[in-house]
Short mmCIF file of C-alpha atoms in Angstrom, two decimals:
data_model
loop_
_atom_site.label_atom_id
_atom_site.label_comp_id
_atom_site.label_asym_id
_atom_site.label_seq_id
_atom_site.Cartn_x
_atom_site.Cartn_y
_atom_site.Cartn_z
CA MET A 61 91.33 115.74 122.63
CA SER A 62 89.22 117.45 119.98
CA PRO A 63 88.65 115.94 116.48
CA PRO A 64 91.15 118.23 114.71
CA GLN A 65 93.77 117.43 117.35
CA ARG A 66 93.25 113.70 116.79
CA TYR A 67 93.49 114.21 113.03
CA LEU A 68 96.70 116.17 113.53
CA VAL A 69 98.25 113.26 115.40
CA VAL A 70 97.27 110.90 112.59
CA VAL A 71 98.67 113.22 109.91
CA ILE A 72 101.99 113.69 111.71
CA ILE A 73 102.39 109.94 112.27
CA ALA A 74 101.50 109.24 108.63
CA ALA A 75 103.95 111.92 107.46
CA ALA A 76 106.73 110.47 109.63
CA ALA A 77 106.10 107.00 108.19
CA LEU A 78 106.12 108.39 104.64
CA TYR A 79 109.37 110.26 105.23
CA LEU A 80 111.01 107.02 106.44
CA ILE A 81 109.71 104.63 103.77
CA GLY A 82 112.38 103.42 101.39
CA ASN A 83 115.19 105.51 102.87
CA ASP A 84 117.28 102.37 103.41
CA ARG A 85 116.65 100.98 99.91
CA VAL A 86 116.62 104.04 97.67
CA GLY A 87 120.01 105.32 96.50
CA LEU A 88 121.43 108.77 97.02
CA TRP A 89 120.14 111.37 94.60
CA ASP A 90 122.00 113.77 92.34
CA ARG A 91 125.11 115.61 93.59
CA ASP A 92 124.08 117.01 96.94
CA GLU A 93 122.98 113.91 98.86
CA PRO A 94 126.20 111.94 98.31
CA ARG A 95 128.32 115.00 99.07
CA TYR A 96 126.64 115.49 102.44
CA ALA A 97 126.60 111.77 103.25
CA GLN A 98 130.25 111.26 102.30
CA THR A 99 131.37 114.32 104.27
CA SER A 100 129.45 113.18 107.36
CA LYS A 101 130.83 109.66 106.99
CA GLN A 102 134.39 110.96 106.78
CA MET A 103 133.80 113.15 109.83
CA LEU A 104 132.85 110.08 111.82
CA GLN A 105 135.44 107.71 110.36
CA SER A 106 138.47 109.99 110.64
CA ASP A 107 140.91 108.99 113.37
CA PRO A 108 140.12 110.66 115.67
CA PRO A 109 136.67 111.88 114.49
CA ASP A 110 136.96 115.45 113.20
CA TRP A 111 133.96 117.45 114.40
CA VAL A 112 135.34 120.82 113.29
CA VAL A 113 136.46 120.78 109.65
CA PRO A 114 134.14 119.04 107.13
CA ARG A 115 135.99 117.25 104.33
CA LEU A 116 134.79 115.70 101.10
CA LEU A 117 137.33 113.10 99.95
CA ASP A 118 140.63 115.05 99.82
CA ASP A 119 139.18 118.56 99.97
CA VAL A 120 137.85 120.79 102.72
CA ARG A 121 134.12 121.26 102.10
CA THR A 122 133.12 124.88 102.61
CA ALA A 123 129.69 124.64 100.97
CA LYS A 124 127.83 124.65 104.29
CA PRO A 125 128.58 125.26 107.98
CA ILE A 126 129.03 122.39 110.37
CA PHE A 127 125.65 121.67 111.96
CA ILE A 128 124.18 119.42 109.26
CA TYR A 129 127.30 117.24 109.35
CA TRP A 130 127.04 116.98 113.12
CA CYS A 131 123.45 115.81 112.73
CA GLN A 132 124.20 113.22 110.07
CA ALA A 133 127.40 111.91 111.64
CA GLY A 134 125.59 111.77 114.98
CA ALA A 135 122.79 109.71 113.44
CA MET A 136 125.36 107.37 111.87
CA TRP A 137 127.04 106.97 115.26
CA LEU A 138 123.74 106.44 117.07
CA LEU A 139 122.53 103.80 114.58
CA ASN A 140 126.01 102.31 114.19
CA SER A 141 125.52 102.56 110.44
CA ILE A 142 126.81 104.73 107.60
CA ASP A 143 124.03 103.84 105.16
CA PRO A 144 121.65 106.36 103.51
CA PHE A 145 118.96 105.69 106.12
CA ALA A 146 121.19 107.08 108.88
CA ALA A 147 122.29 110.04 106.75
CA ARG A 148 118.66 110.92 105.99
CA LEU A 149 117.34 110.48 109.52
CA PRO A 150 118.06 114.08 110.68
CA SER A 151 115.99 115.41 107.78
CA VAL A 152 113.07 113.19 108.78
CA VAL A 153 113.27 114.16 112.44
CA ALA A 154 113.62 117.87 111.69
CA MET A 155 110.61 117.91 109.37
CA VAL A 156 108.42 116.03 111.83
CA ILE A 157 109.40 118.47 114.60
CA THR A 158 108.60 121.36 112.25
CA LEU A 159 105.10 119.94 111.75
CA ILE A 160 104.62 119.52 115.50
CA VAL A 161 105.80 123.08 116.22
CA LEU A 162 103.44 124.50 113.59
CA ALA A 163 100.54 122.42 114.87
CA ILE A 164 100.97 123.64 118.44
CA ALA A 165 101.66 127.27 117.54
CA ILE A 166 98.74 127.63 115.12
CA GLY A 167 96.38 125.45 117.14
CA LYS A 168 96.80 127.43 120.35
CA SER A 169 96.81 130.90 118.81
CA ILE A 170 94.44 130.64 115.83
CA GLY A 171 92.51 127.37 115.96
CA TRP A 172 93.02 123.63 115.70
CA TRP A 173 91.19 123.20 112.39
CA ARG A 174 93.48 125.69 110.70
CA ALA A 175 96.41 123.95 112.37
CA PHE A 176 95.23 120.61 110.99
CA TRP A 177 94.85 121.83 107.43
CA THR A 178 98.14 123.76 107.53
CA VAL A 179 100.08 120.70 108.71
CA PHE A 180 98.23 118.40 106.32
CA ILE A 181 98.96 120.64 103.33
CA LEU A 182 102.58 121.30 104.26
CA SER A 183 103.44 117.69 105.11
CA THR A 184 102.09 116.32 101.82
CA CYS A 185 103.41 118.82 99.27
CA GLY A 186 106.14 117.61 96.94
CA LEU A 187 109.02 119.83 98.02
CA VAL A 188 108.52 119.12 101.71
CA ILE A 189 108.42 115.36 101.11
CA ALA A 190 111.61 115.59 99.05
CA ALA A 191 113.40 117.69 101.69
CA ALA A 192 112.35 115.29 104.45
CA LYS A 193 113.62 112.27 102.52
CA MET A 194 117.01 113.67 101.44
CA CYS A 195 120.19 114.12 103.47
CA ILE A 196 120.62 117.81 102.70
CA THR A 197 120.38 120.94 104.85
CA ASP A 198 116.91 122.14 103.91
CA SER A 199 114.78 120.18 106.35
CA VAL A 200 116.95 121.08 109.35
CA LEU A 201 117.16 124.69 108.19
CA LEU A 202 113.38 124.84 107.79
CA LEU A 203 112.95 123.83 111.44
CA TRP A 204 115.04 126.73 112.74
CA ILE A 205 113.57 129.26 110.30
CA THR A 206 110.01 128.20 111.12
CA ILE A 207 110.63 128.60 114.86
CA ALA A 208 112.26 131.98 114.26
CA GLN A 209 109.37 133.17 112.07
CA LEU A 210 106.78 132.06 114.63
CA CYS A 211 108.68 133.97 117.33
CA LEU A 212 108.87 137.00 115.05
CA PHE A 213 105.10 136.88 114.60
CA ALA A 214 104.64 136.66 118.37
CA VAL A 215 106.80 139.77 118.82
CA TYR A 216 104.85 141.52 116.05
CA GLN A 217 101.65 140.71 117.94
CA GLY A 218 103.00 142.37 121.06
CA ASN A 219 104.65 139.51 122.95
CA ARG A 220 107.48 141.01 125.02
CA THR A 221 108.54 137.94 127.01
CA TRP A 222 112.19 137.04 127.26
CA LEU A 223 111.35 133.43 126.45
CA VAL A 224 110.25 134.38 122.93
CA THR A 225 113.33 136.57 122.48
CA VAL A 226 115.69 133.81 123.57
CA ILE A 227 114.04 131.19 121.35
CA LEU A 228 114.03 133.61 118.40
CA TRP A 229 117.73 134.32 118.53
CA LEU A 230 118.84 130.82 119.45
CA SER A 231 116.92 129.59 116.40
CA ILE A 232 118.66 132.21 114.27
CA GLY A 233 122.00 131.07 115.67
CA LEU A 234 121.29 127.43 114.85
CA ALA A 235 120.12 128.41 111.36
CA LEU A 236 123.38 130.31 110.86
CA LEU A 237 125.25 127.19 111.93
CA THR A 238 123.19 125.15 109.44
CA LYS A 239 123.28 127.25 106.27
CA GLY A 240 124.91 130.56 106.97
CA PRO A 241 123.28 134.01 106.72
CA VAL A 242 120.25 132.99 104.63
CA VAL A 243 118.10 133.10 107.78
CA LEU A 244 118.94 136.79 108.22
CA GLY A 245 117.83 137.53 104.67
CA ILE A 246 114.57 135.64 105.18
CA GLN A 247 113.75 137.39 108.45
CA LEU A 248 114.73 140.84 107.19
CA THR A 249 112.76 140.56 103.93
CA THR A 250 109.75 139.28 105.90
CA MET A 251 109.94 142.33 108.17
CA ILE A 252 110.30 144.72 105.23
CA ALA A 253 107.37 143.15 103.37
CA LEU A 254 105.31 143.29 106.57
CA ALA A 255 106.14 146.96 107.01
CA ALA A 256 105.02 147.63 103.43
CA LEU A 257 101.71 145.89 104.11
CA ASP A 258 101.25 147.83 107.35
CA VAL A 259 101.97 151.14 105.63
CA GLY A 260 99.58 150.39 102.78
CA LYS A 261 98.34 153.48 100.99
CA GLN A 262 100.46 155.76 103.19
CA TRP A 263 103.66 154.52 101.57
CA ARG A 264 104.78 158.09 100.83
CA SER A 265 104.71 159.02 104.50
CA GLY A 266 108.01 158.67 106.32
CA ARG A 267 106.20 158.73 109.66
CA ALA A 268 104.01 155.82 108.56
CA TRP A 269 107.14 153.79 107.77
CA LEU A 270 108.65 154.67 111.14
CA ASP A 271 105.48 153.53 112.89
CA ALA A 272 105.47 150.33 110.82
CA ILE A 273 108.96 149.33 111.91
CA ARG A 274 108.78 150.55 115.51
CA TRP A 275 108.07 147.04 116.77
CA TRP A 276 111.41 145.80 115.41
CA ALA A 277 113.12 147.06 118.57
CA ARG A 278 111.09 144.54 120.58
CA THR A 279 113.17 141.75 119.06
CA ARG A 280 115.99 143.00 121.34
CA PRO A 281 118.64 142.84 118.59
CA LEU A 282 121.62 143.71 120.81
CA VAL A 283 120.88 140.86 123.20
CA GLY A 284 119.92 138.67 120.25
CA ILE A 285 123.23 139.15 118.48
CA LEU A 286 125.01 138.00 121.63
CA LEU A 287 122.79 134.91 121.87
CA ALA A 288 123.29 134.00 118.20
CA ALA A 289 127.02 134.61 118.54
CA ALA A 290 127.14 132.28 121.55
CA VAL A 291 125.81 129.52 119.31
CA VAL A 292 128.06 130.15 116.30
CA THR A 293 131.31 131.59 117.66
CA PRO A 294 132.82 128.48 119.33
CA TRP A 295 132.86 126.61 116.03
CA LEU A 296 134.01 129.67 114.08
CA ILE A 297 137.01 130.03 116.36
CA GLN A 298 137.91 126.35 116.07
CA VAL A 299 137.55 126.17 112.29
CA GLN A 300 139.51 129.37 111.79
CA HIS A 301 142.30 127.95 113.93
CA ARG A 302 142.30 124.58 112.16
CA GLU A 303 141.65 125.77 108.58
CA PRO A 304 142.38 129.52 108.25
CA THR A 305 141.02 129.77 104.69
CA PHE A 306 137.67 128.11 105.46
CA LEU A 307 135.58 131.13 106.43
CA ARG A 308 136.92 133.37 103.67
CA ARG A 309 136.27 130.74 100.98
CA ALA A 310 132.85 129.93 102.40
CA PHE A 311 131.77 133.57 102.44
CA TRP A 312 133.03 134.60 99.01
CA HIS A 313 132.11 131.44 97.14
CA ASP A 314 129.00 130.20 98.89
CA VAL A 315 127.38 133.49 99.84
CA VAL A 316 128.64 136.29 97.58
CA ALA A 317 129.32 134.31 94.39
CA ARG A 318 126.07 132.34 94.78
CA SER A 319 124.13 135.59 94.98
CA ILE A 320 125.67 137.37 91.99
CA LYS A 321 126.12 134.50 89.52
CA PRO A 322 124.65 131.02 89.00
CA LEU A 323 126.87 128.26 90.38
CA GLU A 324 127.18 124.74 88.92
CA GLY A 325 124.77 125.66 86.14
CA HIS A 326 121.90 126.39 88.52
CA ALA A 327 120.43 129.36 86.68
CA GLY A 328 116.84 130.31 86.00
CA PRO A 329 114.78 132.98 84.26
CA PRO A 330 112.93 135.79 86.07
CA GLY A 331 109.89 134.29 87.74
CA TYR A 332 111.67 130.93 88.12
CA TYR A 333 109.94 130.12 91.41
CA LEU A 334 106.54 131.18 90.10
CA LEU A 335 106.99 128.45 87.49
CA THR A 336 108.43 125.75 89.74
CA VAL A 337 105.87 126.23 92.52
CA TRP A 338 103.32 124.36 90.39
CA GLY A 339 105.48 121.29 90.89
CA THR A 340 107.02 121.92 94.29
CA PHE A 341 103.68 122.77 95.97
CA PHE A 342 101.91 119.87 94.23
CA PRO A 343 99.21 118.64 94.82
CA TRP A 344 97.98 121.80 96.55
CA CYS A 345 99.20 124.16 93.83
CA ILE A 346 95.75 124.44 92.22
CA LEU A 347 94.38 125.93 95.45
CA LEU A 348 96.81 128.84 95.19
CA VAL A 349 94.65 130.53 92.53
CA ALA A 350 92.02 131.00 95.24
CA ALA A 351 94.23 131.16 98.34
CA LEU A 352 96.52 134.04 97.37
CA PRO A 353 93.73 136.44 96.24
CA TRP A 354 91.82 135.53 99.40
CA ALA A 355 94.80 136.33 101.60
CA TRP A 356 95.38 139.62 99.81
CA ARG A 357 91.76 140.69 100.20
CA ASN A 358 91.94 139.89 103.91
CA ARG A 359 95.42 141.16 104.65
CA ARG A 360 93.97 143.33 107.43
CA LEU A 361 93.93 140.12 109.52
CA ALA A 362 97.28 139.90 111.30
CA PRO A 363 97.95 136.17 110.72
CA LEU A 364 97.27 136.46 106.99
CA ARG A 365 99.21 139.70 106.72
CA PHE A 366 102.26 138.17 108.39
CA ALA A 367 101.95 134.98 106.31
CA LEU A 368 101.82 137.05 103.11
CA ALA A 369 104.94 138.94 104.18
CA ALA A 370 106.69 135.67 105.07
CA VAL A 371 105.96 134.39 101.55
CA VAL A 372 106.51 137.52 99.46
CA GLY A 373 109.66 138.84 101.15
CA PRO A 374 111.78 135.66 101.00
CA TRP A 375 110.33 134.84 97.56
CA ILE A 376 111.57 138.12 96.10
CA LEU A 377 114.94 137.59 97.79
CA MET A 378 115.36 134.18 96.17
CA GLU A 379 114.34 135.57 92.79
CA ILE A 380 117.11 138.17 93.13
CA VAL A 381 119.76 135.56 94.02
CA LYS A 382 121.33 134.40 90.75
CA THR A 383 121.89 130.77 91.75
CA LYS A 384 118.47 129.13 91.61
CA LEU A 385 117.29 125.78 92.87
CA ALA A 386 113.66 124.82 93.41
CA HIS A 387 114.14 124.13 97.12
CA TYR A 388 115.51 127.61 97.93
CA VAL A 389 111.97 128.88 98.58
CA LEU A 390 111.16 126.10 101.06
CA PRO A 391 111.17 128.56 104.02
CA ALA A 392 108.16 130.27 102.40
CA PHE A 393 106.14 127.03 102.34
CA PRO A 394 104.86 126.99 105.97
CA PRO A 395 103.21 130.44 105.59
CA LEU A 396 102.06 129.47 102.09
CA ALA A 397 100.48 126.34 103.57
CA PHE A 398 98.78 128.45 106.24
CA ILE A 399 97.35 130.83 103.63
CA THR A 400 96.04 127.86 101.64
CA ALA A 401 94.66 126.22 104.77
CA ASP A 402 92.81 129.35 105.84
CA MET A 403 91.15 129.67 102.44
CA LEU A 404 90.33 125.94 102.36
CA PHE A 405 88.83 126.02 105.86
CA ARG A 406 86.57 128.90 104.93
CA ALA A 407 85.61 127.23 101.65
CA ILE A 408 84.61 124.08 103.54
CA ARG A 409 82.42 126.21 105.83
CA GLY A 410 80.83 127.87 102.80
CA GLN A 411 82.24 131.33 103.51
CA ILE A 412 83.81 131.56 100.04
CA SER A 413 82.69 129.94 96.79
CA ASP A 414 85.92 129.99 94.77
CA LEU A 415 86.36 126.20 94.90
CA ARG A 416 82.85 125.60 93.59
CA ARG A 417 83.08 127.72 90.46
CA PRO A 418 83.24 126.13 86.97
CA ALA A 419 86.60 127.78 86.26
CA PHE A 420 88.15 126.05 89.27
CA ILE A 421 86.61 122.69 88.32
CA ALA A 422 88.18 123.09 84.87
CA LEU A 423 91.52 123.69 86.58
CA VAL A 424 91.03 120.54 88.66
CA ALA A 425 90.42 118.60 85.43
CA ILE A 426 93.79 119.78 84.08
CA TRP A 427 95.39 118.90 87.42
CA ALA A 428 93.86 115.41 87.30
CA ILE A 429 95.19 114.77 83.80
CA ILE A 430 98.68 115.84 84.89
CA ALA A 431 98.51 113.74 88.07
CA ALA A 432 97.47 110.65 86.12
CA ALA A 433 100.22 111.28 83.57
CA ILE A 434 102.83 111.53 86.34
CA GLY A 435 101.66 108.16 87.65
CA ALA A 436 102.23 106.66 84.21
CA ALA A 437 105.56 108.44 83.59
CA PRO A 438 107.80 105.49 84.67
CA TRP A 439 106.68 103.61 81.54
CA LEU A 440 108.69 106.09 79.46
CA ALA A 441 111.84 104.30 80.65
CA MET A 442 110.87 101.30 78.51
CA ARG A 443 112.21 103.18 75.49
CA ARG A 444 115.76 103.09 76.90
CA PHE A 445 116.05 100.33 79.52
CA ASP A 446 115.23 96.67 80.05
CA SER A 447 114.42 94.70 83.20
CA LEU A 448 112.06 97.32 84.59
CA PRO A 449 109.85 96.68 87.67
CA THR A 450 106.65 96.39 85.63
CA THR A 451 104.54 95.17 88.57
CA ALA A 452 105.45 98.23 90.62
CA MET A 453 104.93 100.45 87.58
CA THR A 454 101.46 99.02 87.05
CA ILE A 455 100.51 99.56 90.70
CA LEU A 456 101.87 103.10 90.57
CA THR A 457 99.99 103.92 87.37
CA VAL A 458 96.70 102.54 88.69
CA ALA A 459 97.18 104.41 91.97
CA GLY A 460 97.88 107.64 90.07
CA ILE A 461 94.76 107.28 87.93
CA VAL A 462 92.54 106.41 90.91
CA TYR A 463 94.02 109.32 92.86
CA ALA A 464 93.45 111.85 90.08
CA ALA A 465 89.93 110.61 89.29
CA SER A 466 88.86 110.56 92.95
CA VAL A 467 89.96 114.13 93.61
CA PHE A 468 88.34 115.37 90.40
CA ILE A 469 85.00 113.63 91.08
CA LEU A 470 84.86 114.87 94.65
CA PHE A 471 85.50 118.48 93.61
CA VAL A 472 82.88 118.16 90.84
CA ARG A 473 80.40 117.04 93.50
CA ARG A 474 81.39 120.07 95.63
CA ARG A 475 82.52 117.86 98.52
CA ILE A 476 85.39 120.17 99.36
CA ALA A 477 86.55 118.67 102.67
CA ILE A 478 86.62 115.09 101.37
CA ALA A 479 88.25 116.20 98.11
CA ALA A 480 91.02 117.97 100.02
CA THR A 481 91.46 114.95 102.29
CA ALA A 482 91.76 112.71 99.23
CA MET A 483 94.26 115.13 97.72
CA GLY A 484 96.63 114.82 100.68
CA ALA A 485 95.99 111.16 101.53
CA GLY A 486 96.37 110.18 97.88
CA MET A 487 99.72 111.98 97.72
CA ILE A 488 100.91 109.97 100.73
CA ALA A 489 99.77 106.70 99.12
CA VAL A 490 101.33 107.40 95.71
CA ILE A 491 104.67 108.54 97.16
CA ALA A 492 104.73 105.52 99.48
CA ILE A 493 104.28 103.19 96.49
CA PHE A 494 106.91 105.12 94.57
CA TYR A 495 109.52 104.76 97.31
CA ALA A 496 108.59 101.30 98.59
CA LEU A 497 107.99 99.43 95.34
CA TYR A 498 109.25 101.32 92.31
CA LEU A 499 112.46 103.16 93.15
CA PRO A 500 114.28 100.30 94.94
CA ASN A 501 113.70 98.05 91.91
CA ALA A 502 114.40 100.58 89.13
CA GLN A 503 118.01 99.50 88.74
CA PHE A 504 118.74 101.87 85.87
CA LEU A 505 118.49 104.75 88.35
CA TRP A 506 121.27 103.45 90.58
CA LEU A 507 124.22 103.06 88.25
CA PRO A 508 126.83 104.32 90.80
CA GLU A 509 125.64 101.81 93.39
CA ARG A 510 125.89 98.95 90.88
CA ILE A 511 129.38 100.03 89.79
CA ALA A 512 130.49 100.24 93.42
CA ALA A 513 129.15 96.72 94.03
CA VAL A 514 131.41 95.37 91.26
CA LEU A 515 134.42 97.18 92.74
CA LEU A 516 133.70 95.96 96.26
CA GLU A 517 133.17 92.39 95.05
CA ASN A 518 136.61 92.47 93.46
CA GLY A 519 138.33 94.12 96.41
CA ALA A 520 138.99 97.43 94.66
CA THR A 521 138.95 99.44 97.86
CA ARG A 522 142.55 100.32 98.73
CA PRO A 523 143.70 103.93 98.23
CA GLY A 524 145.31 104.38 94.82
CA ASP A 525 143.84 101.16 93.41
CA VAL A 526 140.90 102.63 91.54
CA ILE A 527 140.24 105.78 89.52
CA ASN A 528 137.30 107.18 87.60
CA LEU A 529 137.40 108.63 84.06
CA ASP A 530 134.66 110.40 82.08
CA TYR A 531 131.99 109.39 84.59
CA ARG A 532 131.40 111.83 87.41
CA GLU A 533 128.71 110.84 89.88
CA ASP A 534 129.34 111.90 93.47
CA SER A 535 127.57 108.89 94.95
CA LEU A 536 130.08 106.46 93.41
CA ALA A 537 132.74 107.40 95.98
CA TYR A 538 130.24 107.07 98.82
CA TYR A 539 129.21 103.54 97.84
CA GLN A 540 132.72 102.41 96.89
CA GLY A 541 134.16 103.37 100.25
CA GLY A 542 135.71 106.74 99.46
CA THR A 543 139.03 105.60 97.99
CA ILE A 544 138.16 106.10 94.31
CA ARG A 545 139.48 109.31 92.74
CA THR A 546 138.40 111.11 89.59
CA LYS A 547 141.02 111.93 86.97
CA GLU A 548 141.02 113.75 83.65
CA ASN A 549 140.42 111.83 80.43
CA THR A 550 144.07 112.42 79.50
CA TYR A 551 145.11 110.18 82.42
CA PHE A 552 146.81 107.55 80.26
CA THR A 553 149.05 110.08 78.53
CA ASP A 554 149.69 112.13 81.67
CA THR A 555 150.60 109.15 83.88
CA PRO A 556 153.53 106.75 83.42
CA ARG A 557 152.37 103.23 82.52
CA ASP A 558 153.89 101.64 85.60
CA ARG A 559 151.71 103.93 87.74
CA TRP A 560 148.38 103.26 86.06
CA ALA A 561 145.71 102.26 88.56
CA LYS A 562 144.75 98.63 88.97
CA TRP A 563 141.06 99.36 88.46
CA ILE A 564 139.47 102.01 86.28
CA VAL A 565 135.85 103.09 85.89
CA LEU A 566 135.17 104.73 82.54
CA THR A 567 132.47 105.14 79.91
CA SER A 568 132.25 102.74 77.00
CA ASP A 569 132.74 105.67 74.63
CA LEU A 570 136.09 106.51 76.20
CA TRP A 571 137.12 102.84 76.20
CA GLU A 572 136.40 102.53 72.48
CA ASN A 573 138.50 105.62 71.75
CA LEU A 574 141.55 104.52 73.72
CA PRO A 575 144.65 103.54 71.71
CA PRO A 576 145.09 99.78 71.18
CA ASP A 577 148.29 99.70 73.26
CA VAL A 578 146.37 101.08 76.25
CA ARG A 579 143.41 98.74 75.82
CA SER A 580 145.75 95.77 75.56
CA ARG A 581 146.88 96.35 79.12
CA PHE A 582 143.35 96.14 80.58
CA GLU A 583 140.49 93.68 80.52
CA PRO A 584 136.80 94.55 81.00
CA THR A 585 135.30 93.16 84.19
CA ALA A 586 131.76 94.55 83.92
CA THR A 587 129.68 96.75 81.64
CA LEU A 588 126.67 98.48 83.17
CA ARG A 589 124.04 100.73 81.67
CA GLY A 590 121.92 103.34 83.40
CA LEU A 591 120.93 106.95 83.91
CA ALA A 592 123.61 109.61 84.46
CA TYR A 593 122.38 112.46 86.70
CA ALA A 594 125.52 114.54 86.20
CA LYS A 595 124.91 114.54 82.44
CA ARG A 596 121.32 115.75 82.72
CA GLY A 597 119.71 112.34 82.70
CA THR A 598 121.40 110.91 79.63
CA THR A 599 121.84 107.18 79.23
CA LEU A 600 125.39 105.95 79.77
CA GLU A 601 127.20 102.66 79.44
CA VAL A 602 129.95 102.43 82.03
CA MET A 603 132.72 99.84 82.27
CA VAL A 604 134.89 98.56 85.08
CA ILE A 605 138.27 97.45 83.72
CA ARG A 606 141.20 95.79 85.45
CA ARG A 607 144.88 96.05 84.64
CA ILE A 608 145.94 92.68 83.26
CA ASP A 609 149.12 92.33 85.30
CA THR A 610 147.07 92.50 88.53
CA ARG A 611 145.12 89.29 87.91
CA GLN A 612 145.48 86.73 90.64
#
């Protein structure tokens, strides 16, 4: 085994460990994680288990096709656990397999050093770490899209084997079963961008365009459609039979509506992803100022030309789509990592001098200041919350400062290879500290989990016993057991008194504004304070109250 191959093994093992750290102790994030976890849990716990129609509490969930729920429910069944660790395991496994596939494909076709740097860069950038550690679709989807894109490149290079064709279309089928037609958009825009690069200055020539797309026929689309359909159709038939409105709602709401208008407030200005990439591709974002011009200047090289197309095409597509979330461009990150790795490899060998110029060193200085500031950011919570994990915060801050200073000093000394190694290894160390020491002990972040603990301790788990007012966090239902239901703030006037729930979760503000005759019928059991994700990170005080006539 050559040195880069050994380093690849170390990087993949380290990445797998990082993706697993803290997954059993860190709560579910935001809206998406609890929605997926709860749906997968219900799939497994229904009697009998329902492997066809995904449901979130009382509603059919049409947001995504079935495959991600199969993965998560399968992991829960395999581990005999419904905790976040089991729900997140498919994301970890899928991302690790993605790294292995990239390593083998690039190593055998282009070179093991480029494979090492591509995997190292991809595995340690912020968005990839987040996708690997969250129970959402993106990590699993990335696996299928990456395989499909690698097969597409092989066909572009002249590979005519049936094995590549079969793998290409089976991957497309699995991607369709994971997140719908997005894979088709990514592949098609990659092919169009690649054709534009191949045509070059002859863009006015129709014949040049025909020559540029002639290779598309080698993907064997007629056979491919049959293969992809063989993957998707059995579930489509079953879900249409069981829930006739599912496919129509999924297509119009989650494909069409998402494309033409921002859903759930997820909007963004033109160039949204050009702004967010500085955070999502961190820490490697500063290398993009050298990597992208390098790739453009050398686009005559087939690997770089295809990688550019695989970045630019899907990137433009996601900019056009009106609903915007930072992780939508994740499929462009493997080729972006390859472009960065190719530039970095050549810089290490002295073939380019971009990373040794004073302008780049100045950029590294700015990067180092930002990295150190991020390490110290948890201290900002002292302004709003007590009982913070100050020991973990101190370790995290020191680690952030050491990390930033080390990378800066090494780049100043023009030790490019060691500086890049420190950049990736430092990211692994800081994120490991963040997930192992800080997040599990930052109680203000996990308000839903703490509320659910109060409800469970008091036996508020039977259907109809507990409702939620003026506090809407999706993870509360997951932790409480799935019997809590959210009602409107007019609940007390809309519902007869003899039908009021035994337990109610509500904000302190709502409690203070309730009429005295309503408040007299309840007694506070607990008051908890923490961060509210659904209200854009505002601080909330939430109460658990019990109806007085239910006291034992």
